[in-house]
Structure formats: C-alpha cells, structure tokens
Amino acid sequence: MHPKARYLFTANMDVDADKEALFNEVYDTEHIPNLLKVPGVLAVHRYTLAPLKMSIGGEIKTIIAASEPKYSATYELESAKVLTSAAWAKAVEAGRWPAQVRPYTRNRHHTLRKVMGA
C-alpha cells in the first residue's frame, strides 16, 4: 500500500456479459487513468473474482461467494475528501464510462475503509 494512503475505497460490480470487453477496455484505458489524475488518488488496482479453496479447521473447504460481484477495484486515497472533490466528480463522468459502461453495471457495492493506525 502507498505510504501516504489513509483510506481504501472499493468499487465492486457485475457487468452485462455482452458488455464485458468494453467494460474492461474502458476501465483500464480511460477510467483508471482519469481517476489517477485526481489529487489524492495514490493507486488503483483491479481484481476479478476467483475460485476459493482454503484450509479451515483442518480441512480444505470450497467457499462459494454467490452474491459477490465479479469485478472489484481498490483506490488508495490520501483523504476521504477525495471522493467529494470537484476533480473526482469530473473524472468519474469523463470518457465513455458514464454513457457506455455504467448503465450496464449492476450489483454495485462501494465501501470506504480507514487505514488503521493512520
């Protein structure tokens, strides 16, 4: 984690199957670069849900996260105020994201966590 990060914002969502290629292209080539220009956004990382097997209580268990969104992104922030800044508001509405991608996302969950000890 970036040493200046004091908050971790997460955006989790599913996307319509026929829009997945566009979703991933726009997220990687437009959405993340736009948000990384916002003062106070230190790093962004994307994730996709993966099968989970783990040892619990001495046995290997398969964990099914049926209602969890397929895609996640984490944003390392200097301050929670980044999310209400004019620069953030402008960045999240830039490019193809608002018209060509956002309408096809669902099961969206957003969380903000404060880094402990920070």
XYZ file of C-alpha atoms in Angstrom:
118
model
C 0.000 0.000 0.000
C 1.173 3.506 -0.760
C 2.765 5.047 2.370
C 0.532 8.144 2.138
C -2.694 6.104 1.863
C -5.100 6.804 4.714
C -8.272 5.388 3.129
C -9.151 2.482 0.857
C -12.186 2.956 -1.383
C -13.591 -0.120 -3.110
C -15.943 -0.331 -6.055
C -17.405 -3.772 -6.754
C -19.797 -4.636 -9.566
C -21.032 -7.058 -12.161
C -21.462 -6.134 -15.815
C -23.734 -7.489 -18.533
C -21.918 -10.305 -20.341
C -22.228 -8.665 -23.752
C -20.544 -5.501 -22.387
C -17.628 -7.144 -20.525
C -14.995 -6.492 -23.197
C -15.997 -2.811 -23.397
C -16.141 -2.584 -19.587
C -12.587 -3.898 -19.206
C -11.203 -1.784 -22.052
C -12.749 1.453 -20.773
C -11.852 0.718 -17.142
C -8.189 0.104 -18.000
C -7.632 2.716 -20.717
C -9.901 5.594 -19.585
C -11.478 5.249 -16.154
C -8.356 4.397 -14.139
C -6.095 6.920 -15.935
C -8.718 9.657 -15.375
C -9.037 8.846 -11.670
C -5.271 8.635 -11.163
C -5.095 12.307 -12.208
C -7.308 13.286 -9.249
C -5.248 14.844 -6.448
C -5.140 12.434 -3.515
C -5.674 9.239 -5.551
C -2.433 7.358 -4.953
C -3.003 3.973 -6.598
C -5.722 1.893 -8.256
C -5.832 -1.890 -8.548
C -8.416 -4.092 -10.302
C -9.490 -7.609 -9.396
C -11.783 -10.322 -10.652
C -13.427 -12.976 -8.503
C -11.501 -16.267 -8.400
C -12.453 -19.736 -7.113
C -11.579 -20.073 -3.443
C -10.419 -23.178 -1.603
C -8.825 -22.843 1.799
C -7.998 -24.767 4.907
C -10.322 -24.082 7.824
C -10.377 -26.201 10.968
C -8.049 -28.789 9.465
C -9.999 -29.418 6.271
C -9.994 -27.944 2.782
C -13.231 -26.105 2.073
C -14.596 -24.582 -1.098
C -16.035 -21.139 -0.447
C -18.842 -20.051 -2.750
C -19.380 -16.300 -2.886
C -22.568 -16.481 -4.936
C -23.755 -12.909 -4.436
C -20.341 -11.229 -4.641
C -19.725 -9.030 -7.689
C -17.280 -10.394 -10.281
C -15.183 -7.219 -10.551
C -13.547 -5.069 -7.879
C -11.274 -2.073 -7.862
C -9.450 -0.550 -4.931
C -8.417 3.080 -4.752
C -5.765 4.128 -2.258
C -6.593 7.658 -1.085
C -4.839 10.323 0.960
C -8.169 11.549 2.349
C -11.844 10.624 2.319
C -12.478 14.123 0.923
C -11.016 12.986 -2.413
C -14.352 11.266 -3.154
C -16.311 14.527 -2.868
C -13.816 16.745 -4.673
C -14.593 18.561 -7.909
C -11.717 16.703 -9.583
C -13.216 13.314 -8.619
C -16.684 14.383 -9.799
C -15.255 15.416 -13.156
C -13.137 12.253 -13.558
C -15.975 9.787 -12.872
C -18.058 11.438 -15.596
C -15.288 11.554 -18.208
C -14.944 9.431 -21.336
C -17.204 6.538 -22.285
C -17.765 5.338 -18.708
C -20.997 7.218 -17.827
C -22.920 6.543 -21.054
C -21.485 3.337 -22.491
C -20.446 1.355 -19.413
C -22.115 2.441 -16.157
C -25.678 1.683 -17.398
C -24.671 -1.971 -17.916
C -23.243 -2.487 -14.426
C -25.258 -3.943 -11.557
C -24.846 -5.439 -8.097
C -22.718 -2.403 -7.273
C -21.192 -2.056 -3.826
C -18.987 0.809 -2.670
C -17.120 0.912 0.613
C -14.654 3.226 2.303
C -12.245 1.953 4.905
C -9.861 3.964 7.059
C -6.366 2.542 7.325
C -5.871 1.521 10.957
C -3.072 3.288 12.751
C -3.023 6.046 10.154
